[in-house]
Short mmCIF file of C-alpha atoms in Angstrom, two decimals:
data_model
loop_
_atom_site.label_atom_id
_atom_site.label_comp_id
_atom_site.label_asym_id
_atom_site.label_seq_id
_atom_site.Cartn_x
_atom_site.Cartn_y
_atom_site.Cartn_z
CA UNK I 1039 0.39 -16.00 2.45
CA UNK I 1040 -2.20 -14.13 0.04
CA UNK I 1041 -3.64 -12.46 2.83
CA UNK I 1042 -0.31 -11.31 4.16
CA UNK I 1043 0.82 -10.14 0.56
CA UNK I 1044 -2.26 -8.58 -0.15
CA UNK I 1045 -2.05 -6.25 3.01
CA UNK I 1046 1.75 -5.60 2.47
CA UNK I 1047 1.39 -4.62 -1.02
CA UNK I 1048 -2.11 -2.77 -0.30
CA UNK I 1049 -1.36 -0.55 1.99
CA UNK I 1050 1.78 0.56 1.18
CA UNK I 1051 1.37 1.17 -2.02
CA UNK I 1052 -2.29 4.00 -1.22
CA UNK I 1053 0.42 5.50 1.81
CA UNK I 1054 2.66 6.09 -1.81
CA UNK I 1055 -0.47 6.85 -3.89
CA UNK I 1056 -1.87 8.68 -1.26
CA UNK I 1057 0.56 11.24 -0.49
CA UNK I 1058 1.84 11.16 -4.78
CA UNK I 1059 -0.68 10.15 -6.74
CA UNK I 1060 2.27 11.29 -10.01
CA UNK I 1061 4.77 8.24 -8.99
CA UNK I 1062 3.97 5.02 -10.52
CA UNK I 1063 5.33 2.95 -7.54
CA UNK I 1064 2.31 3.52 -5.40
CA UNK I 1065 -0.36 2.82 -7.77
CA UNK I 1066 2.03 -0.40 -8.76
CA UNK I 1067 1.76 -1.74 -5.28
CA UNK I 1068 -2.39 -0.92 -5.46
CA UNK I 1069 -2.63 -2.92 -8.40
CA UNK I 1070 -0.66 -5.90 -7.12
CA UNK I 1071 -3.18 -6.29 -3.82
CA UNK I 1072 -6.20 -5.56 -6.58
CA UNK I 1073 -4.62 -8.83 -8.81
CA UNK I 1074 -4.09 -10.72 -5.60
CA UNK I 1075 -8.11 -10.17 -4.10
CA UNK I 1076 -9.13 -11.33 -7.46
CA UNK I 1077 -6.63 -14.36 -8.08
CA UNK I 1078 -7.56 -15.56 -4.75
CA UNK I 1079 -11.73 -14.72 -5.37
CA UNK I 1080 -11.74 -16.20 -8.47
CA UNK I 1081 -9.79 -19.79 -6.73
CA UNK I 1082 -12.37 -19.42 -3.85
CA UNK I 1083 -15.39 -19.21 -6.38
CA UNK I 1084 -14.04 -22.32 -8.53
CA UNK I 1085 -13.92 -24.08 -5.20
CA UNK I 1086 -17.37 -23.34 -3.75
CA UNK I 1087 -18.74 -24.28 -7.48
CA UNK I 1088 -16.72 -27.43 -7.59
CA UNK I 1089 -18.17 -28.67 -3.94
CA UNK I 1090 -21.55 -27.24 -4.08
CA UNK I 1091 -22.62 -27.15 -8.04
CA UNK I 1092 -24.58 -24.12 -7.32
CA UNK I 1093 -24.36 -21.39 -9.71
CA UNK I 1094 -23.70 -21.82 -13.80
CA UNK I 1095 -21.43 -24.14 -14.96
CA UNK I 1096 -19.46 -21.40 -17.60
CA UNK I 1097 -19.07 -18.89 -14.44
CA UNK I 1098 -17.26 -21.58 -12.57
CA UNK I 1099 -15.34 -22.71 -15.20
CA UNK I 1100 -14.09 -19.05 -16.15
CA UNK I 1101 -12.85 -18.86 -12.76
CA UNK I 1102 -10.76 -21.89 -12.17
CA UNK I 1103 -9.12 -20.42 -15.33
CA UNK I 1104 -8.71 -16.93 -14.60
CA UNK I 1105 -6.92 -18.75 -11.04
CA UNK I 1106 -4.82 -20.63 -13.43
CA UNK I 1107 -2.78 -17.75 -14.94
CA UNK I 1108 -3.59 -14.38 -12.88
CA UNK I 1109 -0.93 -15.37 -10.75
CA UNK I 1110 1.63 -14.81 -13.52
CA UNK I 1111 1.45 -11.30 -13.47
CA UNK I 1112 2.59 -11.04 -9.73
CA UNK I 1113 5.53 -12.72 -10.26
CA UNK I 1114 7.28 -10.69 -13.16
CA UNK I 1115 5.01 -7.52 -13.11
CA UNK I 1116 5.44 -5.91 -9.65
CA UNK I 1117 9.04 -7.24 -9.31
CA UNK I 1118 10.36 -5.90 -12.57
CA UNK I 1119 9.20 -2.81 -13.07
CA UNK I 1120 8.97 -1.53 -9.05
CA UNK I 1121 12.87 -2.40 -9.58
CA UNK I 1122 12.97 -0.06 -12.89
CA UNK I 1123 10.90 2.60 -11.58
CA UNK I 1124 12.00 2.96 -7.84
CA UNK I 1125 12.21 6.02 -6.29
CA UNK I 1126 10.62 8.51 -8.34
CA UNK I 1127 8.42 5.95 -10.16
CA UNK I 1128 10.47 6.99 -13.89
CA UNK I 1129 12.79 4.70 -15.97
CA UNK I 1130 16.64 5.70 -15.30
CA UNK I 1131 17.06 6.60 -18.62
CA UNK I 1132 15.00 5.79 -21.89
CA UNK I 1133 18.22 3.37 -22.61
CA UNK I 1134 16.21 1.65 -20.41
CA UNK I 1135 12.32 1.37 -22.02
CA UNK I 1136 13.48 -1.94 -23.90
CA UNK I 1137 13.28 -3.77 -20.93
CA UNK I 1138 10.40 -2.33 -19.82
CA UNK I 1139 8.90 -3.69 -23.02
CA UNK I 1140 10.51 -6.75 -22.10
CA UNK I 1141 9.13 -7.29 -19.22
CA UNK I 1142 5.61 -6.39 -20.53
CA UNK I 1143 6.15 -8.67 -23.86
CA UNK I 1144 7.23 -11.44 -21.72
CA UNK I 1145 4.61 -11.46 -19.35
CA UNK I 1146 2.50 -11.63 -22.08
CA UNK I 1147 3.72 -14.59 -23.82
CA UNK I 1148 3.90 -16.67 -20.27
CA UNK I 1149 0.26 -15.65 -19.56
CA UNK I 1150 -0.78 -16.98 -23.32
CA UNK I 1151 1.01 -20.15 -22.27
CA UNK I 1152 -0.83 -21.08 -19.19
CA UNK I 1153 -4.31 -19.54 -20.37
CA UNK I 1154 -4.33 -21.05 -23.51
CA UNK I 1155 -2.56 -24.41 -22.84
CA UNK I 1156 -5.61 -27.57 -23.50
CA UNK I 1157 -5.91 -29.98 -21.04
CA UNK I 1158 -7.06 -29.71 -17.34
CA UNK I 1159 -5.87 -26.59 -15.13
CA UNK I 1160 -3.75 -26.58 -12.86
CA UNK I 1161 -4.99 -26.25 -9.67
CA UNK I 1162 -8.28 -27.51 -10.77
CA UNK I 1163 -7.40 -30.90 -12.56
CA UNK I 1164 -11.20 -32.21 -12.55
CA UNK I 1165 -11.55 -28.92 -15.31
CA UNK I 1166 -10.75 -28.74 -18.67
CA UNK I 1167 -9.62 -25.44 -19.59
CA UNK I 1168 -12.66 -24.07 -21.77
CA UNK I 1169 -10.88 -21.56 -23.56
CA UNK I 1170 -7.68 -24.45 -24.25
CA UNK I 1171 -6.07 -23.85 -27.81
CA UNK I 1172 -4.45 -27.07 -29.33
CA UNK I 1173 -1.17 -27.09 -31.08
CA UNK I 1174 2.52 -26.52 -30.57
CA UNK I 1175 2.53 -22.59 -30.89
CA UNK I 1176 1.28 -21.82 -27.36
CA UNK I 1177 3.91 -23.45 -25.87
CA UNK I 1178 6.45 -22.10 -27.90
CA UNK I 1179 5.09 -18.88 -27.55
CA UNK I 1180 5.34 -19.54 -23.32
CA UNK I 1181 8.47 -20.67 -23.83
CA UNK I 1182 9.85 -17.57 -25.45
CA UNK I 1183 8.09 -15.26 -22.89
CA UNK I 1184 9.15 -16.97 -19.75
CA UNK I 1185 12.86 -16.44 -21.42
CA UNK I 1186 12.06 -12.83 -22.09
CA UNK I 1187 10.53 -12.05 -18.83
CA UNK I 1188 13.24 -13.83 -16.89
CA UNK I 1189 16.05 -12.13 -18.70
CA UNK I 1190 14.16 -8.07 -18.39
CA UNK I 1191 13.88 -9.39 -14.24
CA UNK I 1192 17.59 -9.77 -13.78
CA UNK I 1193 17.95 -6.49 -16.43
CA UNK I 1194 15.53 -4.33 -14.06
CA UNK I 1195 17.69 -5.48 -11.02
CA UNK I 1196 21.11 -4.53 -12.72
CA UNK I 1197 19.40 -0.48 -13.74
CA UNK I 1198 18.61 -0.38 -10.16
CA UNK I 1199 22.27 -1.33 -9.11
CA UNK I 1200 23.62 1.12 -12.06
CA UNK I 1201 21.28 4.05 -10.73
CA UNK I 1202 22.62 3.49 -6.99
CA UNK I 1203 26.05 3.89 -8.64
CA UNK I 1204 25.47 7.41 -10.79
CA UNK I 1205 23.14 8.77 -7.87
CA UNK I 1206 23.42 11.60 -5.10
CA UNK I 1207 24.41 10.79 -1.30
CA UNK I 1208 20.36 10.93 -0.73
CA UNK I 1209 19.13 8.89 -3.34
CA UNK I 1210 21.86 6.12 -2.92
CA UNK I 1211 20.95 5.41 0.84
CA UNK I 1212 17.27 5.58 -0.51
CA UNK I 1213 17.99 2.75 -3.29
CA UNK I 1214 20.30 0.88 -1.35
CA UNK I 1215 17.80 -1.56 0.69
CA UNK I 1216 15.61 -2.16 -2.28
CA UNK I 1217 18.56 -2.83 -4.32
CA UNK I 1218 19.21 -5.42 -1.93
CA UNK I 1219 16.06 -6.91 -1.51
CA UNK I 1220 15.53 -7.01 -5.34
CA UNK I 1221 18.52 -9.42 -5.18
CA UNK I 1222 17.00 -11.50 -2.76
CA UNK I 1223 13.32 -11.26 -4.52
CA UNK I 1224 15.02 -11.98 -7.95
CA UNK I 1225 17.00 -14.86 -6.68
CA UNK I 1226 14.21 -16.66 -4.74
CA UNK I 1227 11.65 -16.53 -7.63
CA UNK I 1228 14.99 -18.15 -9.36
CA UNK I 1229 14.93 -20.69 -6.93
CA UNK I 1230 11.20 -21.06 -6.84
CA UNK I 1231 11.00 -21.62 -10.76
CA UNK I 1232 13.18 -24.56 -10.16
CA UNK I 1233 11.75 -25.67 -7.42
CA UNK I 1234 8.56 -26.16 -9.83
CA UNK I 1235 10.36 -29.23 -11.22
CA UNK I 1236 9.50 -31.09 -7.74
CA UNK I 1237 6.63 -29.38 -6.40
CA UNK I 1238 4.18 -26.64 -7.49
CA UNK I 1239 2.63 -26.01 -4.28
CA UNK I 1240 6.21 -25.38 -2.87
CA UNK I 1241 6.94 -23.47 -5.57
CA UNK I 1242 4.42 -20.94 -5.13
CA UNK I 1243 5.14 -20.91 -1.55
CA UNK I 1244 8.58 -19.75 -2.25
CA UNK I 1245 7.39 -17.05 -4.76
CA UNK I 1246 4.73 -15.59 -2.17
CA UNK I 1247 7.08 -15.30 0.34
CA UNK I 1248 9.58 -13.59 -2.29
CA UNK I 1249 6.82 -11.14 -3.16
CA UNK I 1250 7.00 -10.01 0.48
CA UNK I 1251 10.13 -8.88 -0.37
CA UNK I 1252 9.22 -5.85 -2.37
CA UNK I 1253 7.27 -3.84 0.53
CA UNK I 1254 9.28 -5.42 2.99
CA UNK I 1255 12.43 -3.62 1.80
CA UNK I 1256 10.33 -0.59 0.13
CA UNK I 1257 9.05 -0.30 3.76
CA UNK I 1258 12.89 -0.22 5.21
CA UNK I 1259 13.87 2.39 2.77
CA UNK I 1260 10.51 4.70 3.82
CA UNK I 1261 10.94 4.47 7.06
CA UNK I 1262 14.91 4.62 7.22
CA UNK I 1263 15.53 7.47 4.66
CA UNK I 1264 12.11 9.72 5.14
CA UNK I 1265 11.00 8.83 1.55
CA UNK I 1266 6.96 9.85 0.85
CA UNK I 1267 6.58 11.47 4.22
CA UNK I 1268 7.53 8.62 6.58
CA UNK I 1269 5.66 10.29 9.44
CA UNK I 1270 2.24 10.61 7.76
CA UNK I 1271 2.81 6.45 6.98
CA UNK I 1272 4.07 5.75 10.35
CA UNK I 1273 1.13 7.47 11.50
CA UNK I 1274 -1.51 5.83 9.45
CA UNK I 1275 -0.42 2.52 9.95
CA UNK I 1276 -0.39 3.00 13.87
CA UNK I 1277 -4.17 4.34 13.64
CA UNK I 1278 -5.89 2.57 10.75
CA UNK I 1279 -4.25 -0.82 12.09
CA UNK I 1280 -5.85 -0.11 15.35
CA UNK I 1281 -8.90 0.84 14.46
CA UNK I 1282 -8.96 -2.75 12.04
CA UNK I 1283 -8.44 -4.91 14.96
CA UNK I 1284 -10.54 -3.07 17.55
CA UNK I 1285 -13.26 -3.01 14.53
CA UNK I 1286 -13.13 -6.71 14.30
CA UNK I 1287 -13.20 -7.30 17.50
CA UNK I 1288 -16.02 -5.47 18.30
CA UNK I 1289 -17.63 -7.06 15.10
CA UNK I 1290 -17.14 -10.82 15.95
CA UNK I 1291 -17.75 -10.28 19.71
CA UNK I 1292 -21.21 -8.58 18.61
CA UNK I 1293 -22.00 -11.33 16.05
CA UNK I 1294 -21.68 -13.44 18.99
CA UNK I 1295 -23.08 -12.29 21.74
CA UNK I 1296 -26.73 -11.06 19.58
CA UNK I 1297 -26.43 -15.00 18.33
CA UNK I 1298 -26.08 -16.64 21.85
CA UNK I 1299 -29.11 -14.05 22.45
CA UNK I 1300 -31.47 -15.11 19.73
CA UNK I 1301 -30.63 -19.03 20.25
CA UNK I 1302 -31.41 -18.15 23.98
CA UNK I 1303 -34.75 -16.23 23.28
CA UNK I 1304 -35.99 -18.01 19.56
CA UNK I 1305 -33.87 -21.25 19.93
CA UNK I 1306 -32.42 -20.68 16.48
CA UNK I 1307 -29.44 -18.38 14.85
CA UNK I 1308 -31.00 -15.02 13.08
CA UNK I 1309 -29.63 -13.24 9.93
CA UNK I 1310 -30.46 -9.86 12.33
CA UNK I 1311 -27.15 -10.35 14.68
CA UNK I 1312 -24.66 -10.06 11.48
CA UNK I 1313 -26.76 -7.10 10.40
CA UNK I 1314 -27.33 -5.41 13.78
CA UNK I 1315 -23.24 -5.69 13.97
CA UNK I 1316 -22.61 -4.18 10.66
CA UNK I 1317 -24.35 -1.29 11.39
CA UNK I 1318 -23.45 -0.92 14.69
CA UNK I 1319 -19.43 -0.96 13.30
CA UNK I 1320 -20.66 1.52 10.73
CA UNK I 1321 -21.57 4.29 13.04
CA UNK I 1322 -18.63 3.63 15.52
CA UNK I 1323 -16.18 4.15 12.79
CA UNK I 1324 -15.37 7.53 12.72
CA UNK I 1325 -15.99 8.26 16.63
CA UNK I 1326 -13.77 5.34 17.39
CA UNK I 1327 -11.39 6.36 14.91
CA UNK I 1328 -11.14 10.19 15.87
CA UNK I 1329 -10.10 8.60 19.91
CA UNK I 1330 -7.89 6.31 18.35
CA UNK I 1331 -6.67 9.24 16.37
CA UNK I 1332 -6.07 11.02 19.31
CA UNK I 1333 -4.82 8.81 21.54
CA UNK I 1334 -1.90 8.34 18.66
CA UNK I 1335 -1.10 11.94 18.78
CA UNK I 1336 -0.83 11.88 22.42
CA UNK I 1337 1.08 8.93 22.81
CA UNK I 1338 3.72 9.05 19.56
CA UNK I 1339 3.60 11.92 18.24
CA UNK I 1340 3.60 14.18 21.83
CA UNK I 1341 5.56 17.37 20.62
CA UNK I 1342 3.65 17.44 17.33
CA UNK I 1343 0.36 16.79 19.67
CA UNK I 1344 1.32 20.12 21.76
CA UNK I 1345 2.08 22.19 18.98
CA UNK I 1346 -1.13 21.76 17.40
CA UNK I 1347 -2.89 22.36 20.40
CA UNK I 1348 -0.49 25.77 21.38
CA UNK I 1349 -1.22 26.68 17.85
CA UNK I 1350 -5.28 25.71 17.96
CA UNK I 1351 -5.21 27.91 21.69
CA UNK I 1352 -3.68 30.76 20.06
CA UNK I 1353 -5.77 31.18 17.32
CA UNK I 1354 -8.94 31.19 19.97
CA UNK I 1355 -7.11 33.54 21.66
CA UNK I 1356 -6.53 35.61 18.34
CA UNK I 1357 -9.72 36.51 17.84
CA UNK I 1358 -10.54 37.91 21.34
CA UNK I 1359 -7.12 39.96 22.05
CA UNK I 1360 -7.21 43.42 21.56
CA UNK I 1361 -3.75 44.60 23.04
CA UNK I 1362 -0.95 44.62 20.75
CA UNK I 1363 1.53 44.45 23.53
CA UNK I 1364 -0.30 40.98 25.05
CA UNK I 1365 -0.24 39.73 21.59
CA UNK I 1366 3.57 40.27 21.25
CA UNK I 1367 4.09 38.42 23.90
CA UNK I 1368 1.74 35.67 23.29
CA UNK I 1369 3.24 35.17 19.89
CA UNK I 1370 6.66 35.03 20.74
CA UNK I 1371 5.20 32.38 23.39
CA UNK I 1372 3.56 30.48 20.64
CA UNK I 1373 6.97 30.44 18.64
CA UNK I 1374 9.19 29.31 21.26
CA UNK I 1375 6.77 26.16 22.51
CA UNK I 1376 6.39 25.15 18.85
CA UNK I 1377 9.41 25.77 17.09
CA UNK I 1378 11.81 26.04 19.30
CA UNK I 1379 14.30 28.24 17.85
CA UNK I 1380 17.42 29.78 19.65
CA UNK I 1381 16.41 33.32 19.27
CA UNK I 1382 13.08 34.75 18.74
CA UNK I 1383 12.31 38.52 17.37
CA UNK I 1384 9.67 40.01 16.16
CA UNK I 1385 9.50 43.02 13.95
CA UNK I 1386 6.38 45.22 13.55
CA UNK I 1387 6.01 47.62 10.09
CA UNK I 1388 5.41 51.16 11.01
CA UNK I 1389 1.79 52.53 10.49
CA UNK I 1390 1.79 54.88 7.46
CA UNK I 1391 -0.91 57.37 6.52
CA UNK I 1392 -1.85 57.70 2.94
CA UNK I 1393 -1.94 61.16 1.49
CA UNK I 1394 -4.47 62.37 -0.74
CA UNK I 1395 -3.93 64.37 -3.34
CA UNK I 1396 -6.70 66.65 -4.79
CA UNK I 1397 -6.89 68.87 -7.13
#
């Protein structure tokens, strides 16, 4: 599930960022994959130092803990405030900024509670938490922020619910599938956090897959309602998801292949196969991604495709043409193949001759 997450969230939120870099939502979504990578580095490390004992003992430490709490801020950050801030990535009103702070205060005070809390971590039991603070005041301090956090959540999901209701005919259909879907996401943490009573590994389950909610929906409403240039994502996604899969194909099949090779030839695996395929995938990258480009264009996007290449012919053709009358025609050509309108005219301004006056 972090691997699905971390895609969903990560690319599209730099689609959003991409396309405007101003709105808050996109760069949201970016940091959400960027907390994700390193909750789930940071887990991997503490692992690998647990089985192996390689490496030093505070580096492996500070990584089972910073896997014991990261995960806190993906489940009230990016829900919260994506609802507060959705579609123009600004709060509905500033009635609205003490929940914001709620959220932010909240988060706070749940993250002091499982960073702080002595004893042995969570998912790492065999630890003891090396940074652990004894004495009631953490947990009251968790206590409070969970209650904070939980009660700006349900807040952020009512402003989006009360902006849907004040906003235009465009913006309501725009709001209307995240406002939705932050129902759903808001009531399955809900049911996750109780779930936690019986089992934590279920628990997170059900809050990853809740998570998926937010560019599930976010997706529906780009897509449905042509919010941040829905054709430029669309198109993206098509070639930059191809070219992934082809990549790693191409990657693993090379590893392979120049491994079976050296085994057959040396008798033993060789460092030089991984290396050879890295750099072959390096310099097939942008060749394979201009044809893949291409073939998108062609296949998808077939009017746009002919346009472009009209419009690219013309332009050659520019440059060469000498008679006005040919280039009347070829224009009005141009137009009609690209644009497509019901009537085409064109209107030429009369040469003039400047007078000089002397004297």
């Amino acid at each position: 599930t972090d691997l699905v997450t971390l895609l969903s969230f990560s690319v599209v939120g730099a689609f959003i960022a991409s396309r405007h870099p101003r709105n808050t939502i996109g760069w949201l979504f970016c940091s959400v994959g960027v907390t994700i990578g390193l909750n789930s580095f940071a887990g991997a490390y503490a692992e690998f130092w647990l089985a192996s004992g390689f490496g030093m003992r505070r580096l492996g430490e500070t990584a089972a803990w910073l896997s014991s709490w990261l995960w806190i801020l993906l489940l009230f950050v990016p829900t919260s405030f994506v609802l507060l801030l959705f579609p123009d990535g600004r709060l509905p009103s500033p009635r609205w900024r003490p929940v914001a702070w709620g959220v932010a205060l909240g988060t706070a005070g749940t993250v002091v509670e499982y960073a702080l809390e002595a004893g042995p971590l969570g998912d790492f039991p065999q630890i003891v938490n090396p940074y652990g603070v004894v004495g009631p005041v953490v947990g009251m301090v968790g206590v409070a922020g969970i209650i904070l956090a939980a009660g700006s959540m349900v807040a952020a999901a009512v402003s989006l619910i009360v902006r849907r209701l004040h906003a235009g005919k465009v913006e309501r259909q725009q709001i209307k599938w995240l406002a939705y879907g932050g129902a759903v996401v808001v009531g399955t943490i809900g049911v996750g956090g109780l779930t936690i009573l019986w089992s934590v590994p279920a628990s997170i389950v059900i809050m990853s897959i809740a998570l998926l909610g937010l560019p599930v929906f976010t997706g529906i409403a780009i897509l449905k309602y042509r919010l941040y240039d829905r054709d430029i994502i669309i198109n993206r996604t098509l070639v930059y998801g191809s070219l992934t899969a082809m990549l790693v194909l191409l990657y693993v099949g090379g590893v392979v292949s120049l491994q079976y090779a050296f085994r057959s030839i040396t008798g033993q695996e060789s460092q030089l196969a991984i290396v050879a395929s890295t750099l072959a995938i390096a310099a097939l990258f942008n060749p394979l991604r201009r044809r893949v480009q291409a073939f998108v264009d062609r296949r998808f996007y077939r009017r746009k495709y002919d346009a472009r290449k009209t419009l690219e012919g013309f332009s050659a053709k520019l440059r060469d043409e000498t008679d006005l009358d040919a280039l009347d025609n070829e224009l009005t050509r141009v137009v009609k193949e690209t644009m497509q309108p019901t009537h085409v005219s064109l209107w030429l301004r009369p040469e003039t001759t400047d007078r000089v006056h002397t004297g």
